[in-house]
Short mmCIF file of C-alpha atoms and ligand atoms in Angstrom, two decimals:
data_model
loop_
_atom_site.label_atom_id
_atom_site.label_comp_id
_atom_site.label_asym_id
_atom_site.label_seq_id
_atom_site.Cartn_x
_atom_site.Cartn_y
_atom_site.Cartn_z
CA MET A 253 0.45 0.07 -0.20
CA LYS A 254 1.23 3.67 -0.80
CA LYS A 255 2.17 4.53 2.37
CA HIS A 256 0.71 8.27 2.36
CA LEU A 257 -3.02 8.35 0.89
CA LEU A 258 -3.92 12.56 0.52
CA PHE A 259 -7.24 12.75 0.84
CA THR A 260 -5.94 17.01 1.16
CA PRO A 261 -6.68 19.54 -1.49
CA GLY A 262 -3.02 18.92 -3.09
CA PRO A 263 -0.62 17.62 -2.50
CA VAL A 264 -1.90 14.71 -4.99
CA ASN A 265 -1.09 10.83 -4.45
CA VAL A 266 0.93 11.15 -8.34
CA ALA A 267 0.30 8.30 -10.65
CA PRO A 268 3.38 5.86 -11.34
CA ASN A 269 4.49 7.52 -14.80
CA LEU A 270 5.08 10.39 -13.41
CA ARG A 271 8.19 9.57 -10.78
CA VAL A 272 9.75 8.40 -14.32
CA ALA A 273 9.19 11.22 -15.93
CA ILE A 274 11.34 13.67 -12.95
CA SER A 275 13.85 11.65 -13.57
CA LYS A 276 14.73 12.32 -17.57
CA GLU A 277 17.70 13.15 -18.80
CA ASP A 278 18.92 16.67 -17.66
CA ILE A 279 18.48 18.73 -21.07
CA CYS A 280 19.98 22.83 -21.02
CA HIS A 281 16.89 25.03 -20.64
CA ARG A 282 18.26 27.36 -23.25
CA GLU A 283 17.85 23.66 -26.02
CA VAL A 284 15.67 23.03 -28.40
CA GLU A 285 14.39 19.34 -26.24
CA PHE A 286 13.32 22.33 -23.37
CA GLU A 287 11.41 24.80 -26.44
CA HIS A 288 9.27 21.64 -27.92
CA LEU A 289 8.34 20.20 -23.73
CA LEU A 290 7.36 24.46 -22.89
CA ASN A 291 5.48 23.67 -26.48
CA SER A 292 3.79 20.46 -25.84
CA ILE A 293 2.69 21.70 -22.04
CA GLU A 294 1.32 25.01 -23.57
CA GLN A 295 -1.16 22.53 -25.79
CA LYS A 296 -1.90 20.04 -23.55
CA LEU A 297 -3.12 23.19 -20.76
CA LEU A 298 -5.32 24.42 -22.83
CA GLN A 299 -6.23 20.74 -24.16
CA VAL A 300 -6.73 19.54 -20.45
CA LEU A 301 -9.14 22.83 -19.64
CA LYS A 302 -11.17 22.92 -22.30
CA ILE A 303 -10.49 26.59 -23.80
CA GLU A 304 -13.00 27.51 -26.33
CA ASN A 305 -11.16 28.90 -29.67
CA PRO A 306 -7.49 28.50 -27.93
CA GLY A 307 -6.20 29.98 -31.19
CA ASN A 308 -7.02 32.89 -29.10
CA TYR A 309 -5.71 31.64 -25.83
CA ARG A 310 -2.34 31.09 -24.73
CA ALA A 311 -1.27 29.58 -21.90
CA VAL A 312 2.21 30.46 -19.68
CA VAL A 313 4.05 28.00 -16.98
CA ILE A 314 5.44 30.11 -13.77
CA THR A 315 7.53 27.40 -11.27
CA GLY A 316 6.48 28.31 -8.69
CA SER A 317 3.44 27.05 -6.21
CA GLY A 318 0.45 28.68 -7.25
CA THR A 319 1.30 31.39 -5.00
CA ALA A 320 3.29 32.64 -7.67
CA ALA A 321 0.96 32.37 -10.08
CA ASN A 322 -1.95 34.55 -8.18
CA GLU A 323 0.44 37.06 -7.92
CA SER A 324 2.09 37.89 -11.43
CA ILE A 325 -1.72 38.22 -11.92
CA LEU A 326 -2.32 41.18 -9.79
CA SER A 327 1.53 42.39 -10.20
CA SER A 328 0.99 42.61 -13.09
CA VAL A 329 -2.17 43.70 -14.71
CA VAL A 330 -3.39 46.91 -12.49
CA GLY A 331 -1.00 49.17 -13.36
CA ASN A 332 -1.86 52.69 -10.79
CA LYS A 333 -5.63 51.25 -11.71
CA HIS A 334 -8.37 50.66 -9.24
CA ILE A 335 -8.56 46.43 -8.18
CA LEU A 336 -11.71 45.29 -6.46
CA ILE A 337 -10.83 41.92 -4.84
CA LEU A 338 -14.52 39.97 -3.98
CA SER A 339 -13.56 37.58 -0.69
CA ASN A 340 -15.79 34.80 0.87
CA GLY A 341 -12.92 32.96 2.59
CA GLU A 342 -9.15 32.58 3.12
CA PHE A 343 -7.60 32.06 -0.21
CA GLY A 344 -9.58 35.87 -1.38
CA GLY A 345 -8.79 36.96 1.75
CA ARG A 346 -5.16 36.44 -0.08
CA LEU A 347 -5.60 37.71 -2.49
CA HIS A 348 -6.24 41.03 -1.01
CA GLN A 349 -2.71 41.17 1.00
CA MET A 350 -0.92 40.17 -2.11
CA SER A 351 -2.75 42.93 -3.93
CA LYS A 352 -2.23 45.29 -1.46
CA ILE A 353 1.11 44.88 -1.42
CA HIS A 354 1.55 45.35 -5.10
CA ASN A 355 -1.36 48.05 -5.89
CA GLN A 356 -2.34 50.70 -4.11
CA ASN A 357 -5.27 51.08 -5.21
CA THR A 358 -6.99 48.74 -4.02
CA HIS A 359 -11.08 47.81 -2.92
CA LEU A 360 -12.60 44.42 -1.45
CA LEU A 361 -15.96 43.25 -0.45
CA GLU A 362 -15.93 40.98 2.32
CA PHE A 363 -18.35 38.32 2.40
CA PRO A 364 -18.88 35.71 5.75
CA TRP A 365 -16.99 32.53 5.21
CA GLY A 366 -18.94 29.72 3.55
CA GLU A 367 -21.78 32.16 1.86
CA ASN A 368 -22.23 32.80 -1.77
CA PHE A 369 -21.22 36.76 -2.88
CA ASP A 370 -24.00 39.04 -2.70
CA LEU A 371 -24.49 39.87 -6.62
CA ASP A 372 -26.19 43.11 -5.81
CA ARG A 373 -23.48 44.77 -3.47
CA ILE A 374 -20.84 44.11 -6.05
CA ASP A 375 -23.25 45.31 -9.16
CA ALA A 376 -23.84 48.75 -6.48
CA TYR A 377 -19.71 48.60 -6.01
CA LEU A 378 -19.08 48.35 -9.48
CA THR A 379 -21.27 51.20 -10.01
CA GLN A 380 -20.61 53.70 -7.82
CA HIS A 381 -16.98 53.18 -7.75
CA SER A 382 -14.59 53.40 -10.38
CA ILE A 383 -13.17 49.95 -11.20
CA ASP A 384 -11.09 49.11 -13.46
CA VAL A 385 -10.36 45.00 -12.57
CA VAL A 386 -12.04 42.82 -9.95
CA ALA A 387 -10.32 39.51 -8.88
CA MET A 388 -12.20 36.34 -7.48
CA VAL A 389 -11.27 33.18 -6.79
CA HIS A 390 -13.00 30.31 -7.92
CA HIS A 391 -13.49 27.92 -5.55
CA GLU A 392 -13.23 28.81 -2.34
CA THR A 393 -10.88 26.42 -0.89
CA CYS A 394 -11.23 26.73 3.04
CA ALA A 395 -14.61 26.32 2.40
CA GLY A 396 -15.29 23.87 -0.36
CA LEU A 397 -17.30 26.90 -2.11
CA LEU A 398 -17.65 26.84 -5.97
CA ASN A 399 -17.98 31.20 -6.56
CA SER A 400 -19.59 31.83 -9.92
CA LEU A 401 -17.91 32.88 -12.38
CA GLU A 402 -20.83 33.64 -15.04
CA ASP A 403 -22.90 36.17 -12.24
CA VAL A 404 -19.60 37.81 -11.61
CA GLY A 405 -18.19 37.86 -15.21
CA ALA A 406 -21.41 38.75 -16.48
CA LEU A 407 -21.40 42.06 -14.07
CA THR A 408 -17.58 42.59 -15.44
CA LYS A 409 -19.08 42.88 -18.49
CA LYS A 410 -21.56 45.38 -18.31
CA HIS A 411 -19.29 47.49 -16.24
CA GLY A 412 -16.58 47.39 -18.99
CA VAL A 413 -14.00 45.81 -16.34
CA THR A 414 -11.71 43.24 -16.20
CA PHE A 415 -12.14 40.41 -14.67
CA VAL A 416 -9.62 37.91 -13.91
CA VAL A 417 -9.88 34.24 -11.37
CA ASP A 418 -7.71 32.63 -8.99
CA CYS A 419 -9.27 29.01 -10.16
CA VAL A 420 -6.14 27.22 -8.68
CA SER A 421 -8.25 24.80 -7.12
CA SER A 422 -10.78 24.59 -9.11
CA ALA A 423 -8.84 24.30 -13.11
CA GLY A 424 -8.94 20.46 -14.69
CA ALA A 425 -11.56 18.98 -12.59
CA GLU A 426 -14.48 22.34 -13.02
CA ILE A 427 -14.61 22.66 -16.95
CA ILE A 428 -13.78 27.07 -16.71
CA GLU A 429 -15.49 28.81 -19.67
CA MET A 430 -12.86 31.76 -19.50
CA GLU A 431 -14.74 33.60 -23.01
CA LYS A 432 -18.40 33.01 -22.06
CA CYS A 433 -17.75 33.60 -17.99
CA ASN A 434 -15.29 36.74 -19.68
CA ILE A 435 -11.76 35.97 -17.93
CA ALA A 436 -8.96 38.27 -18.98
CA PHE A 437 -6.73 35.37 -16.79
CA MET A 438 -7.12 32.14 -14.62
CA SER A 439 -4.54 31.11 -12.10
CA SER A 440 -3.54 27.44 -11.73
CA SER A 441 -1.31 25.38 -10.13
CA SER A 442 0.29 21.46 -10.59
CA SER A 443 -0.24 19.93 -7.35
CA LYS A 444 -4.49 20.21 -7.95
CA ALA A 445 -6.56 18.65 -9.77
CA ILE A 446 -4.13 18.40 -12.71
CA GLY A 447 -2.12 15.67 -10.41
CA SER A 448 1.25 16.73 -10.40
CA TYR A 449 3.97 17.48 -7.77
CA ALA A 450 4.25 20.38 -5.89
CA GLY A 451 5.97 23.55 -7.83
CA LEU A 452 4.91 24.96 -11.01
CA SER A 453 1.78 27.05 -11.62
CA PHE A 454 0.44 28.47 -14.96
CA VAL A 455 -1.85 31.45 -15.70
CA VAL A 456 -3.87 31.14 -18.91
CA GLY A 457 -5.41 34.64 -21.08
CA LYS A 458 -6.22 36.03 -23.66
CA THR A 459 -3.39 36.97 -26.45
CA THR A 460 -5.59 40.25 -26.56
CA GLU A 461 -5.31 41.01 -22.70
CA PHE A 462 -1.30 39.34 -22.94
CA GLU A 463 -0.31 42.71 -25.21
CA LYS A 464 -2.43 44.61 -22.83
CA LEU A 465 0.43 44.78 -20.67
CA LYS A 466 3.44 45.44 -22.46
CA ASP A 467 3.26 49.42 -21.61
CA ILE A 468 1.97 48.94 -17.69
CA PRO A 469 5.52 49.38 -15.87
CA ALA A 470 6.70 46.09 -14.31
CA LYS A 471 7.05 45.77 -10.17
CA THR A 472 8.38 42.06 -9.81
CA MET A 473 11.61 40.53 -11.82
CA TYR A 474 10.78 37.63 -11.56
CA LEU A 475 6.83 37.35 -11.44
CA ASN A 476 6.60 39.54 -14.70
CA LEU A 477 3.40 37.92 -16.66
CA TYR A 478 4.11 39.88 -19.83
CA LYS A 479 8.10 38.39 -19.43
CA PHE A 480 6.66 35.49 -19.52
CA TYR A 481 3.97 35.55 -22.53
CA GLU A 482 6.61 37.36 -24.33
CA PHE A 483 9.03 34.90 -24.06
CA ILE A 484 7.21 31.88 -24.55
CA SER A 485 5.22 33.25 -27.85
CA THR A 486 9.26 34.25 -29.33
CA CYS A 487 10.91 31.09 -27.93
CA TYR A 488 8.44 28.17 -26.09
CA GLN A 489 11.53 29.22 -23.14
CA THR A 490 11.78 30.80 -19.58
CA PRO A 491 12.71 34.66 -18.81
CA ASN A 492 14.40 32.96 -15.48
CA THR A 493 15.86 29.69 -14.77
CA PRO A 494 13.07 26.78 -14.96
CA ALA A 495 12.23 23.89 -13.05
CA VAL A 496 13.20 21.45 -16.10
CA HIS A 497 12.22 17.74 -14.49
CA LEU A 498 9.39 19.07 -12.82
CA PHE A 499 8.15 20.03 -16.24
CA TYR A 500 8.71 16.27 -17.65
CA ALA A 501 5.71 15.27 -15.10
CA LEU A 502 3.81 17.71 -15.40
CA GLU A 503 3.69 16.75 -18.76
CA GLN A 504 3.10 13.47 -17.81
CA ALA A 505 0.09 14.74 -15.71
CA LEU A 506 -1.71 16.08 -19.10
CA THR A 507 -0.51 13.25 -20.81
CA ASN A 508 -1.69 11.16 -18.99
CA ILE A 509 -5.72 13.21 -18.24
CA ILE A 510 -5.29 13.25 -22.44
CA ASP A 511 -4.89 9.27 -22.71
CA LEU A 512 -8.04 8.83 -20.25
CA GLY A 513 -10.15 11.30 -22.09
CA VAL A 514 -10.76 14.77 -20.90
CA ASP A 515 -14.79 14.23 -20.41
CA GLN A 516 -13.65 11.43 -18.76
CA HIS A 517 -10.54 12.34 -16.60
CA TYR A 518 -13.47 15.33 -15.83
CA SER A 519 -16.36 12.89 -14.88
CA SER A 520 -14.15 10.59 -13.04
CA MET A 521 -13.64 12.96 -10.44
CA LYS A 522 -17.53 13.85 -9.97
CA ASP A 523 -18.52 10.24 -9.39
CA LYS A 524 -15.57 10.14 -6.87
CA ALA A 525 -16.46 12.95 -5.05
CA ASN A 526 -20.51 12.10 -5.56
CA MET A 527 -18.92 8.59 -4.31
CA LEU A 528 -17.08 9.81 -1.29
CA ARG A 529 -20.34 12.05 -0.03
CA GLN A 530 -22.69 9.46 -0.57
CA GLY A 531 -20.42 7.14 1.59
CA LEU A 532 -19.79 10.19 4.28
CA LEU A 533 -23.89 10.41 5.00
CA ASN A 534 -24.66 6.75 5.03
CA LEU A 535 -21.81 7.50 8.23
CA GLY A 536 -24.86 10.33 9.54
CA LEU A 537 -22.21 13.07 8.18
CA GLU A 538 -23.08 16.58 7.55
CA PHE A 539 -21.65 18.85 4.88
CA LEU A 540 -20.93 22.08 6.27
CA ILE A 541 -21.88 23.84 1.92
CA LYS A 542 -25.10 22.46 0.26
CA GLN A 543 -23.00 19.89 -2.36
CA GLN A 544 -24.64 21.93 -5.01
CA ASP A 545 -22.37 24.62 -3.78
CA MET A 546 -19.68 22.00 -4.19
CA CYS A 547 -16.76 21.30 -6.35
CA SER A 548 -15.18 18.25 -7.40
CA ILE A 549 -12.20 17.70 -5.62
CA LEU A 550 -13.53 18.62 -1.82
CA THR A 551 -15.83 17.76 0.72
CA THR A 552 -16.32 19.80 3.79
CA VAL A 553 -17.95 17.70 6.94
CA ASN A 554 -19.38 19.35 10.23
CA VAL A 555 -16.98 17.77 12.99
CA PRO A 556 -20.15 16.08 14.90
CA LEU A 557 -20.59 17.38 18.44
CA ASN A 558 -18.51 13.85 20.12
CA VAL A 559 -15.29 14.43 18.13
CA ASN A 560 -12.40 16.10 18.58
CA VAL A 561 -11.03 16.61 14.98
CA SER A 562 -7.68 16.92 16.02
CA VAL A 563 -7.88 12.74 17.57
CA LEU A 564 -9.55 12.11 14.99
CA ARG A 565 -6.65 13.44 11.78
CA GLN A 566 -3.91 11.65 14.44
CA GLN A 567 -6.43 8.42 14.20
CA LEU A 568 -6.65 8.56 10.37
CA ARG A 569 -2.60 9.37 9.65
CA GLU A 570 -2.10 6.04 11.28
CA LYS A 571 -4.13 3.88 8.27
CA SER A 572 -1.51 6.29 6.48
CA ILE A 573 -4.65 8.42 5.81
CA ILE A 574 -3.68 12.50 5.71
CA ILE A 575 -7.28 14.79 6.08
CA TYR A 576 -6.94 18.72 6.41
CA GLU A 577 -8.34 20.01 9.40
CA GLY A 578 -10.53 23.77 8.85
CA LYS A 579 -8.71 26.91 9.23
CA GLY A 580 -9.89 30.45 9.97
CA CYS A 581 -13.56 30.17 11.68
CA PHE A 582 -14.23 26.52 10.80
CA LYS A 583 -11.06 25.26 12.98
CA GLY A 584 -11.76 22.95 15.20
CA LYS A 585 -16.13 23.02 13.07
CA VAL A 586 -14.93 21.19 10.60
CA PHE A 587 -12.79 19.08 9.08
CA GLN A 588 -12.02 18.28 4.89
CA VAL A 589 -11.99 15.26 2.14
CA GLY A 590 -10.30 15.82 -1.27
CA ASN A 591 -10.25 13.29 -3.90
CA ILE A 592 -8.32 14.40 -6.36
CA GLY A 593 -4.98 13.00 -7.94
CA GLU A 594 -4.05 8.89 -7.73
CA ILE A 595 -7.32 8.18 -5.24
CA SER A 596 -9.04 4.87 -6.88
CA ILE A 597 -13.00 4.02 -5.31
CA LEU A 598 -11.23 1.02 -2.99
CA ASP A 599 -9.25 4.20 -1.75
CA ILE A 600 -12.62 5.74 -0.89
CA GLN A 601 -13.73 2.70 -0.16
CA TYR A 602 -10.65 2.04 3.06
CA PHE A 603 -10.92 6.01 3.78
CA LEU A 604 -14.87 5.22 4.70
CA ASN A 605 -14.36 2.09 6.84
CA CYS A 606 -11.32 3.71 8.96
CA LEU A 607 -13.90 7.04 9.23
CA LYS A 608 -17.14 4.97 10.77
CA GLU A 609 -14.44 2.55 13.10
CA ILE A 610 -13.29 5.81 14.57
CA LEU A 611 -16.15 7.40 14.33
CA ILE A 612 -17.73 4.11 16.74
CA ASN A 613 -15.45 4.22 18.84
CA PHE A 614 -15.78 8.81 19.70
CA SER A 615 -19.03 7.33 19.87
CA ALA A 616 -18.67 4.05 22.19
CA THR A 617 -16.08 6.36 24.64
CA GLU A 618 -18.65 9.49 24.17
CA ALA A 619 -21.48 6.49 25.89
CA ARG A 620 -19.21 4.92 28.60
CA GLU A 621 -18.02 8.93 29.97
CA GLN A 622 -22.10 9.99 29.38
CA GLN A 623 -22.88 7.06 31.71
CA ALA A 624 -20.70 8.03 34.68
CA ARG A 625 -21.16 11.31 34.96
CA GLN A 626 -24.70 9.59 35.04
CA MET A 627 -23.50 7.71 38.13
CA MET A 628 -21.87 10.38 39.70
CA GLN A 629 -25.24 12.96 39.79
CA VAL A 630 -27.29 10.35 41.24
CA ASP A 631 -23.90 9.69 43.96
CA SER A 632 -24.18 13.26 44.65
CA THR A 633 -27.27 13.62 44.21
CA ALA A 634 -27.46 10.60 46.58
CA SER A 635 -25.39 11.61 49.23
CA ASN A 636 -23.80 15.50 49.23
CA GLU A 637 -20.68 18.28 49.63
CA PRO A 638 -18.31 16.05 51.30
CA TYR A 639 -18.31 13.08 48.05
CA ILE A 640 -17.84 16.00 45.96
CA ALA A 641 -14.76 16.96 47.21
CA GLU A 642 -13.51 13.79 47.66
CA ILE A 643 -13.92 14.07 43.39
CA ALA A 644 -12.93 16.75 42.97
CA LEU A 645 -9.43 15.55 44.31
C1 LIG B 288 -3.44 26.30 -3.41
C2 LIG B 288 -4.27 27.52 -3.81
C3 LIG B 288 -3.44 28.28 -3.56
C4 LIG B 288 -2.27 28.13 -3.99
O1 LIG B 288 -1.14 28.27 -2.88
P1 LIG B 288 0.21 26.98 -2.33
O2 LIG B 288 0.85 27.45 -1.08
O3 LIG B 288 1.12 28.33 -3.89
O4 LIG B 288 -0.05 26.31 -3.00
C5 LIG B 288 -4.56 29.29 -4.12
N1 LIG B 288 -5.60 29.48 -4.06
C6 LIG B 288 -6.77 28.68 -4.12
C7 LIG B 288 -7.70 28.73 -3.90
C8 LIG B 288 -5.65 27.44 -3.78
O5 LIG B 288 -6.97 26.31 -3.19
#
C-alpha cells in the first residue's frame, strides 16, 4: 500500500509514470528540447482545460506554487489603476493581501466565509466606484465553495471591467468557460486537480489581454507576466531558469488525462466525489455547504459534537490517511476530504471504513463517559457535599 493516502485538496498522490518522468535526462533549458517540452505543455494545458477557441489564448508556466501565478497576475495587470477583490474566505483574503503589496488602489468587498457572494452589493460597488479590474477565487478551498464565475463575469462585462480569477483549486476539475465568463486571466497550479508534483503554476489568458500588459511598468522582476508571455511567444522559453524536471512531470500528468479522455477525467472526478459524499452521508455526517455549491475535488464535513477533530485526524493518519482540518473560523468545526490525484474507488472505500470505525469508537467513548457522568450525578445527589469534594481531589 502507498505510504500516505493524500485525501487533501493538494498535494496529491502522483501516478507512477510521473515518478519516471521526473527523473528523465538532464537538458539545457536554452536548447530546443526544452522548447518542445514547453510547447507541448501549453497545447496540452489548453486541451485539458477545454479552452474554447484555443487559438485566442496562451498559457504560460511559472516555476513556483499557485501563489506565484496569482501574484504574477495581481502585480502585472493593474498598473496604477483600481482593483476590487471579492473575498468570502481564506484565499480571497490572500488575494487582497497580495494586491495591497503591489497595488495602491486596492478595494475589498468581503462576504462571510462559506456564503455565496451578494451580487447586488458587487453591482452597486461597481456602479459607485471607478474600478478597472475585479479579482476573485473560483473555488474557495477553505469552505469547498464554488463561486459563480458566470454571475460575476456578467457584472464585469456590464461595467467594462477586466476580470481575473484564481482557479488554482478548480482548474482541471471544473470546466472554466473563459470566453463566456469574460475572464481575461486565470491561474492554477500543477499540484491540484491536474495531479502533478507541487512547484509549478500557470496563467491562461487571452492573447489580446497579454498584449495589453506590454505598456504597464513591471512591479516584480520574477513574476512579470508580460515577460512570460513574451518569452513563450517568441521562443518557447521562460524568462529565468525553469524547474525542468517538474515540467517533465507536468507534461506526463497532462498526457495521462488526455490518454484517459478529457471528458472521462472530469466525469471520473465527479463520480469519486459523489461516491465519497454518499459514503459520508451514510455515516450520518453532515456537510458545511450544499452539495450543489461544492467543487468536485473536495468535501467539507461538519465535525460531530462528540468528535475531537485533531484526534480524528491523528487516528486516520495511523491508518495512512491524510485529511485536512478547517482553518480560520472553521477551525475545530469542519474537516476536509479531497478526492484528487491517484485516489481509487478502493481507497475511498478504505477511507470510509476507517472513518466508520473511528467514529464508532468516539461514540462508544462518549457513551461510557455519559454513563460515568450519570452515575456521578446519582451519587452526588444521594450523598452530599463532602463526596463531591472527594471527586474534585
Ligand atoms: C492551493 C491554493 C492556492 C495556492 O497556494 P500555494 O500555497 O501557493 O500552493 C491559491 N488559491 C487557492 C484557492 C488554493 O486552493
